Every structure is written in C-alpha cells, then in structure tokens.
Amino acid sequence: MSDQPSQTNSWDAQRYDGLHSFVWKHGADLIEVLAPKAGERILDLGCGTGHLTAQIAAVGADVHGIDRSDAMVDQARGNYPAISFAVGDAREFQHARPFDAVFSNAVLHWIKPPADVARACFRALRSGGRFVVEFGGAGNVGAIADAIRDAMYAMGQPAFHEINPWYYPTIGEYASVLEKQKFGVTFATLFDRPTPLEGGEEGLRNWVKMFGGVFLATIAPARHEEFFRMVEEKARPLLFSNGQWSADYRRIRVVAVKP
Ligand code: BEZ
C-alpha cells in the first residue's frame, strides 16, 4: 500500500523513500489529527516504509503497520526493527485484539472497493475507536489524469477509465461508504495541496513512472518516450513553472468513530 497500485504489490521502496518522500512527509499533519496517546493500540494501514508508523510509536503508542507490498514491509522492518510490521490487505485483514485507532495516509485512493476497507476497519476497532484517514479526493491529480487520458487515447491504448486504478471520492460519497458500515463521521474536508515534484524537467515523468505503472504497462517500452512527451506537453501549461513540475494533489481528510 503506502501509495499502492491496487492490483499489484510490486513497489520500488527505495524510489518511494527518495524522490517521493513528500508522500509520507505530508502525513505528519495527519498524526496531529490522530493525536495518539501513550499505550494506545494503533494500526497504520498502508504503512509504506514505516516513517509515519515510527512517529506514532514515538509518543509511546503500541503501533502496528501493515502494507500489501513485501518490498515496503521489508524496508519498514529495516528502517525500524523495534516496530511490528506485516504484509496485509486493507480489505480483509483481521487482528485478534481490537485497535483504539486506525490511521491511514495517502493509501486509500489505491484500494477498491472502499466498502471492503471500511468494513475491515470497523471490525478491527473497539467501540469508541477512531478512523483517521487522508487520501486523494474528488479532482485529485486532475490535470495529470487528463494528460494521461489524452495521451492514452492518441496512442490507441486502452481507455483511461477502463484501467484507472484510482478512487477519488467526494466527501458525500465517502461519508456514505462509512455510514453504511455504521461509522459516525465527525469531520471531513477536501482541500488542494499542490506538491512540487523533484527532478526538474524529469519531475512529471518520474511521478508517472512511480505511480502510473498501470498505464505504462499497456504501452510498448519503445513508445514510452512518446507517451511522456505527450503527457508533458498537455500538462505543462498548468503544472510546470520556474523549472519545476508540481502535482495537483487534492486531499480528502476524514475522521469517523465506531459507536
Ligand atoms: C496521491 O497521493 O494523491 C496520489 C499518488 C499517486 C497517484 C495518484 C494519487
């Protein structure tokens, strides 16, 4: 997980920790919303390489990280040997003892169907336990997605919507997913977070290589350069300035409680 393609668990954990470290660095804000306390039992769902899990552990919480990617979990264990990490699927994990909170940053836009995730989290929480999550919301990476959509079409590749791996709900859609599971939604917001991409001129294509694997996989490697150029040409007026690309992230942040 971390930011994880829904149908695969192959991730480049080093690239994720390097060029794309902004993904977990932004998650520090969400830890303030979680407000973990010493002794609380907390699940970090889609823990990636474990950096946020470690920040939660630092307050004395008993935190456990799960991620669907073996590579991420291996790296998390290497980074933080004292913390418990395991490979697991957000849609069907089970734990013997209930958690006080489930936390998840920048992951749930990769996992469909969202109702399965909500059900597994509801089951994993104690009564009064909280669900604190942030991920891509409605309109997230809209300009990047438009550029990919157009390039796929121009190159005769499968239609974007047929292979789109991302789930970006509105507040209303996601609140209703949670309410169907009997969660009480206590807070929800949708906000823009334009995010500079490292790598200068290469920034957007690096992002597509890391997160757009499902699209690249349909295109012969000899045509990747053509694809990148089309994506860059379409996105440039909106997302490139002063020698730097930025990603037009829009986040949904939600807190819900199990009654
Ligand atoms: C996101 O964090 O919003 C995101 C990351 C990778 C691909 C799509 C969205």
Short mmCIF file of C-alpha atoms and ligand atoms in Angstrom, two decimals:
data_model
loop_
_atom_site.label_atom_id
_atom_site.label_comp_id
_atom_site.label_asym_id
_atom_site.label_seq_id
_atom_site.Cartn_x
_atom_site.Cartn_y
_atom_site.Cartn_z
CA MET A 1 0.00 0.00 0.00
CA SER A 2 1.52 3.32 1.03
CA ASP A 3 0.57 4.68 -2.37
CA GLN A 4 -0.08 1.34 -3.88
CA PRO A 5 -1.35 0.08 -7.22
CA SER A 6 -4.50 -1.86 -6.36
CA GLN A 7 -3.75 -4.92 -8.42
CA THR A 8 -0.11 -5.41 -7.66
CA ASN A 9 2.21 -5.40 -4.73
CA SER A 10 5.34 -4.52 -6.66
CA TRP A 11 6.80 -1.27 -5.44
CA ASP A 12 10.14 0.40 -5.62
CA ALA A 13 10.52 1.12 -1.91
CA GLN A 14 13.82 2.97 -2.36
CA ARG A 15 12.46 5.27 -5.02
CA TYR A 16 9.43 5.87 -2.75
CA ASP A 17 11.70 6.82 0.16
CA GLY A 18 13.87 9.01 -2.04
CA LEU A 19 12.32 11.14 -4.79
CA HIS A 20 8.78 10.64 -3.47
CA SER A 21 9.31 11.13 0.25
CA PHE A 22 6.81 14.03 0.16
CA VAL A 23 4.09 11.36 0.32
CA TRP A 24 4.86 10.45 3.92
CA LYS A 25 6.28 13.84 4.92
CA HIS A 26 2.84 15.42 4.42
CA GLY A 27 1.38 12.74 6.70
CA ALA A 28 2.85 14.40 9.78
CA ASP A 29 -0.16 16.77 9.78
CA LEU A 30 -2.50 13.83 9.93
CA ILE A 31 -0.73 12.49 13.01
CA GLU A 32 -1.72 15.70 14.77
CA VAL A 33 -5.34 14.91 13.92
CA LEU A 34 -4.88 11.34 15.18
CA ALA A 35 -3.40 12.69 18.44
CA PRO A 36 -2.02 9.31 19.51
CA LYS A 37 -1.52 8.69 23.21
CA ALA A 38 0.96 6.51 25.05
CA GLY A 39 -0.32 2.98 25.41
CA GLU A 40 -2.95 3.26 22.67
CA ARG A 41 -3.11 0.39 20.24
CA ILE A 42 -2.98 1.85 16.73
CA LEU A 43 -2.99 0.35 13.26
CA ASP A 44 -1.14 2.17 10.46
CA LEU A 45 -2.92 0.91 7.36
CA GLY A 46 -0.66 1.08 4.31
CA CYS A 47 2.39 1.94 6.36
CA GLY A 48 4.79 2.04 3.40
CA THR A 49 8.36 2.28 4.60
CA GLY A 50 7.26 2.94 8.18
CA HIS A 51 8.20 6.59 8.75
CA LEU A 52 4.78 7.68 10.00
CA THR A 53 4.39 4.45 11.98
CA ALA A 54 7.60 5.40 13.77
CA GLN A 55 6.31 8.90 14.50
CA ILE A 56 3.20 7.38 16.07
CA ALA A 57 5.34 4.94 18.06
CA ALA A 58 7.45 7.82 19.32
CA VAL A 59 4.66 9.01 21.62
CA GLY A 60 4.58 5.59 23.29
CA ALA A 61 1.67 4.13 21.33
CA ASP A 62 1.64 0.42 20.60
CA VAL A 63 1.55 0.71 16.81
CA HIS A 64 1.41 -1.99 14.17
CA GLY A 65 1.94 -1.30 10.45
CA ILE A 66 0.52 -3.29 7.59
CA ASP A 67 1.17 -2.88 3.89
CA ARG A 68 0.32 -5.03 0.90
CA SER A 69 3.79 -4.63 -0.58
CA ASP A 70 6.52 -7.04 0.57
CA ALA A 71 9.16 -4.53 -0.55
CA MET A 72 7.67 -1.78 1.61
CA VAL A 73 7.35 -4.04 4.64
CA ASP A 74 10.94 -5.27 4.22
CA GLN A 75 12.15 -1.70 4.10
CA ALA A 76 9.97 -0.65 7.06
CA ARG A 77 11.40 -3.50 9.15
CA GLY A 78 14.92 -2.47 8.14
CA ASN A 79 14.22 1.17 8.99
CA TYR A 80 12.51 0.46 12.34
CA PRO A 81 13.35 -3.00 13.71
CA ALA A 82 11.57 -2.35 17.02
CA ILE A 83 8.17 -1.82 15.39
CA SER A 84 5.84 -4.59 14.31
CA PHE A 85 5.10 -4.65 10.56
CA ALA A 86 3.33 -7.24 8.44
CA VAL A 87 2.16 -7.74 4.89
CA GLY A 88 -1.63 -7.47 4.79
CA ASP A 89 -4.57 -6.48 2.60
CA ALA A 90 -6.61 -3.47 3.78
CA ARG A 91 -9.81 -5.13 2.57
CA GLU A 92 -9.58 -8.27 4.63
CA PHE A 93 -7.08 -8.06 7.47
CA GLN A 94 -8.05 -9.43 10.89
CA HIS A 95 -6.43 -8.98 14.29
CA ALA A 96 -7.21 -10.83 17.49
CA ARG A 97 -7.21 -7.68 19.66
CA PRO A 98 -9.15 -4.53 18.75
CA PHE A 99 -7.42 -1.24 17.99
CA ASP A 100 -8.06 2.16 19.57
CA ALA A 101 -7.48 3.82 16.20
CA VAL A 102 -6.89 3.05 12.55
CA PHE A 103 -4.70 5.58 10.75
CA SER A 104 -4.04 5.75 7.02
CA ASN A 105 -2.20 8.32 4.92
CA ALA A 106 -2.11 8.55 1.12
CA VAL A 107 -3.22 4.96 0.54
CA LEU A 108 -6.96 4.54 0.28
CA HIS A 109 -7.17 6.03 -3.23
CA TRP A 110 -5.49 2.80 -4.39
CA ILE A 111 -7.90 0.37 -2.83
CA LYS A 112 -11.23 -0.68 -4.27
CA PRO A 113 -13.88 -1.40 -3.26
CA PRO A 114 -13.79 1.18 -0.45
CA ALA A 115 -16.66 -0.54 1.38
CA ASP A 116 -14.44 -3.57 2.00
CA VAL A 117 -11.78 -1.38 3.59
CA ALA A 118 -14.37 0.39 5.74
CA ARG A 119 -15.81 -2.97 6.85
CA ALA A 120 -12.39 -4.40 7.78
CA CYS A 121 -11.50 -1.23 9.73
CA PHE A 122 -14.83 -1.12 11.54
CA ARG A 123 -14.33 -4.74 12.58
CA ALA A 124 -10.77 -4.01 13.77
CA LEU A 125 -11.73 -1.09 16.06
CA ARG A 126 -13.03 -1.17 19.60
CA SER A 127 -16.25 0.66 20.35
CA GLY A 128 -15.32 4.36 20.52
CA GLY A 129 -12.28 3.72 18.35
CA ARG A 130 -11.41 6.26 15.69
CA PHE A 131 -10.71 6.03 11.97
CA VAL A 132 -8.40 8.84 10.82
CA VAL A 133 -7.55 8.89 7.12
CA GLU A 134 -6.34 11.12 4.33
CA PHE A 135 -6.04 10.27 0.66
CA GLY A 136 -6.80 11.61 -2.82
CA GLY A 137 -10.24 13.22 -3.02
CA ALA A 138 -12.51 14.22 -5.92
CA GLY A 139 -10.47 16.09 -8.55
CA ASN A 140 -7.13 14.77 -7.28
CA VAL A 141 -4.36 14.98 -9.89
CA GLY A 142 -6.99 16.16 -12.36
CA ALA A 143 -4.55 17.79 -14.76
CA ILE A 144 -2.17 14.82 -14.68
CA ALA A 145 -5.04 12.39 -15.24
CA ASP A 146 -6.35 14.47 -18.16
CA ALA A 147 -2.92 14.46 -19.76
CA ILE A 148 -2.58 10.70 -19.33
CA ARG A 149 -6.12 10.17 -20.64
CA ASP A 150 -5.42 12.19 -23.81
CA ALA A 151 -2.04 10.53 -24.43
CA MET A 152 -3.52 7.05 -24.00
CA TYR A 153 -6.26 7.94 -26.48
CA ALA A 154 -3.88 9.50 -29.01
CA MET A 155 -1.65 6.43 -28.89
CA GLY A 156 -4.52 3.96 -29.35
CA GLN A 157 -4.09 2.49 -25.87
CA PRO A 158 -6.93 1.24 -23.61
CA ALA A 159 -9.33 3.95 -22.45
CA PHE A 160 -8.22 5.64 -19.23
CA HIS A 161 -11.45 4.81 -17.39
CA GLU A 162 -11.09 1.10 -18.16
CA ILE A 163 -7.82 0.78 -16.29
CA ASN A 164 -7.96 3.76 -13.92
CA PRO A 165 -6.58 2.37 -10.63
CA TRP A 166 -7.59 5.38 -8.51
CA TYR A 167 -10.56 6.09 -6.26
CA TYR A 168 -11.07 9.79 -5.53
CA PRO A 169 -14.40 10.29 -3.76
CA THR A 170 -16.29 13.41 -2.83
CA ILE A 171 -16.97 13.98 0.86
CA GLY A 172 -20.57 12.89 0.34
CA GLU A 173 -19.61 9.65 -1.40
CA TYR A 174 -17.04 8.67 1.19
CA ALA A 175 -19.17 9.65 4.19
CA SER A 176 -21.90 7.43 2.84
CA VAL A 177 -19.48 4.49 2.45
CA LEU A 178 -18.53 4.90 6.12
CA GLU A 179 -22.06 5.47 7.35
CA LYS A 180 -23.22 2.26 5.65
CA GLN A 181 -20.77 0.49 7.97
CA LYS A 182 -22.28 2.35 10.95
CA PHE A 183 -19.33 4.69 11.44
CA GLY A 184 -20.21 8.16 12.70
CA VAL A 185 -18.37 10.72 10.57
CA THR A 186 -17.23 13.55 12.84
CA PHE A 187 -15.00 15.53 10.46
CA ALA A 188 -14.44 15.72 6.71
CA THR A 189 -12.65 18.18 4.49
CA LEU A 190 -11.45 18.37 0.89
CA PHE A 191 -8.50 20.65 0.14
CA ASP A 192 -5.91 21.36 -2.53
CA ARG A 193 -2.30 20.51 -1.84
CA PRO A 194 -0.21 21.36 -4.92
CA THR A 195 3.03 19.49 -4.43
CA PRO A 196 6.37 20.30 -6.08
CA LEU A 197 7.98 17.29 -7.74
CA GLU A 198 11.72 16.77 -7.51
CA GLY A 199 13.83 16.21 -10.59
CA GLY A 200 13.41 19.44 -12.60
CA GLU A 201 12.30 18.69 -16.15
CA GLU A 202 12.07 14.98 -15.28
CA GLY A 203 9.72 15.52 -12.34
CA LEU A 204 6.43 14.62 -14.00
CA ARG A 205 7.75 11.58 -15.81
CA ASN A 206 9.34 10.35 -12.56
CA TRP A 207 5.92 10.64 -10.93
CA VAL A 208 4.29 8.73 -13.79
CA LYS A 209 6.98 6.03 -13.59
CA MET A 210 6.38 5.63 -9.85
CA PHE A 211 2.59 5.87 -9.75
CA GLY A 212 1.32 5.37 -13.31
CA GLY A 213 2.68 1.88 -13.86
CA VAL A 214 -0.73 0.56 -14.83
CA PHE A 215 -0.78 2.91 -17.85
CA LEU A 216 2.86 2.36 -18.83
CA ALA A 217 2.34 -1.40 -18.72
CA THR A 218 -0.04 -1.16 -21.68
CA ILE A 219 2.49 0.71 -23.83
CA ALA A 220 5.48 -0.87 -25.58
CA PRO A 221 8.68 0.35 -23.89
CA ALA A 222 9.90 1.75 -27.21
CA ARG A 223 6.94 4.17 -27.11
CA HIS A 224 7.32 5.36 -23.51
CA GLU A 225 9.25 8.44 -24.57
CA GLU A 226 6.44 9.41 -26.95
CA PHE A 227 3.93 8.92 -24.14
CA PHE A 228 5.90 11.03 -21.65
CA ARG A 229 6.27 13.83 -24.18
CA MET A 230 2.54 13.92 -24.85
CA VAL A 231 1.70 13.92 -21.16
CA GLU A 232 4.23 16.69 -20.52
CA GLU A 233 3.03 18.80 -23.41
CA LYS A 234 -0.58 18.71 -22.24
CA ALA A 235 0.20 19.24 -18.53
CA ARG A 236 2.95 21.85 -18.91
CA PRO A 237 0.79 24.99 -19.04
CA LEU A 238 -0.90 24.01 -15.77
CA LEU A 239 1.80 22.22 -13.82
CA PHE A 240 5.25 23.50 -14.87
CA SER A 241 6.78 26.74 -13.80
CA ASN A 242 10.24 28.06 -12.94
CA GLY A 243 11.89 24.80 -13.98
CA GLN A 244 9.74 22.64 -11.70
CA TRP A 245 6.73 20.38 -12.09
CA SER A 246 4.09 20.16 -9.44
CA ALA A 247 1.35 17.60 -8.88
CA ASP A 248 -2.18 18.93 -8.44
CA TYR A 249 -2.99 16.87 -5.37
CA ARG A 250 -6.34 17.33 -3.67
CA ARG A 251 -6.83 15.51 -0.38
CA ILE A 252 -9.88 14.24 1.45
CA ARG A 253 -9.34 14.02 5.21
CA VAL A 254 -11.91 12.21 7.31
CA VAL A 255 -12.35 11.28 10.95
CA ALA A 256 -15.00 8.75 11.91
CA VAL A 257 -15.82 6.92 15.12
CA LYS A 258 -17.14 3.43 15.76
CA PRO A 259 -20.16 3.82 18.09
C1 BEZ B 1 -1.95 10.84 -4.26
O1 BEZ B 1 -1.23 10.77 -3.27
O2 BEZ B 1 -2.95 11.53 -4.30
C2 BEZ B 1 -1.62 10.01 -5.44
C3 BEZ B 1 -0.40 9.42 -5.53
C4 BEZ B 1 -0.12 8.67 -6.60
C5 BEZ B 1 -1.03 8.50 -7.60
C6 BEZ B 1 -2.24 9.10 -7.51
C7 BEZ B 1 -2.54 9.88 -6.44
#
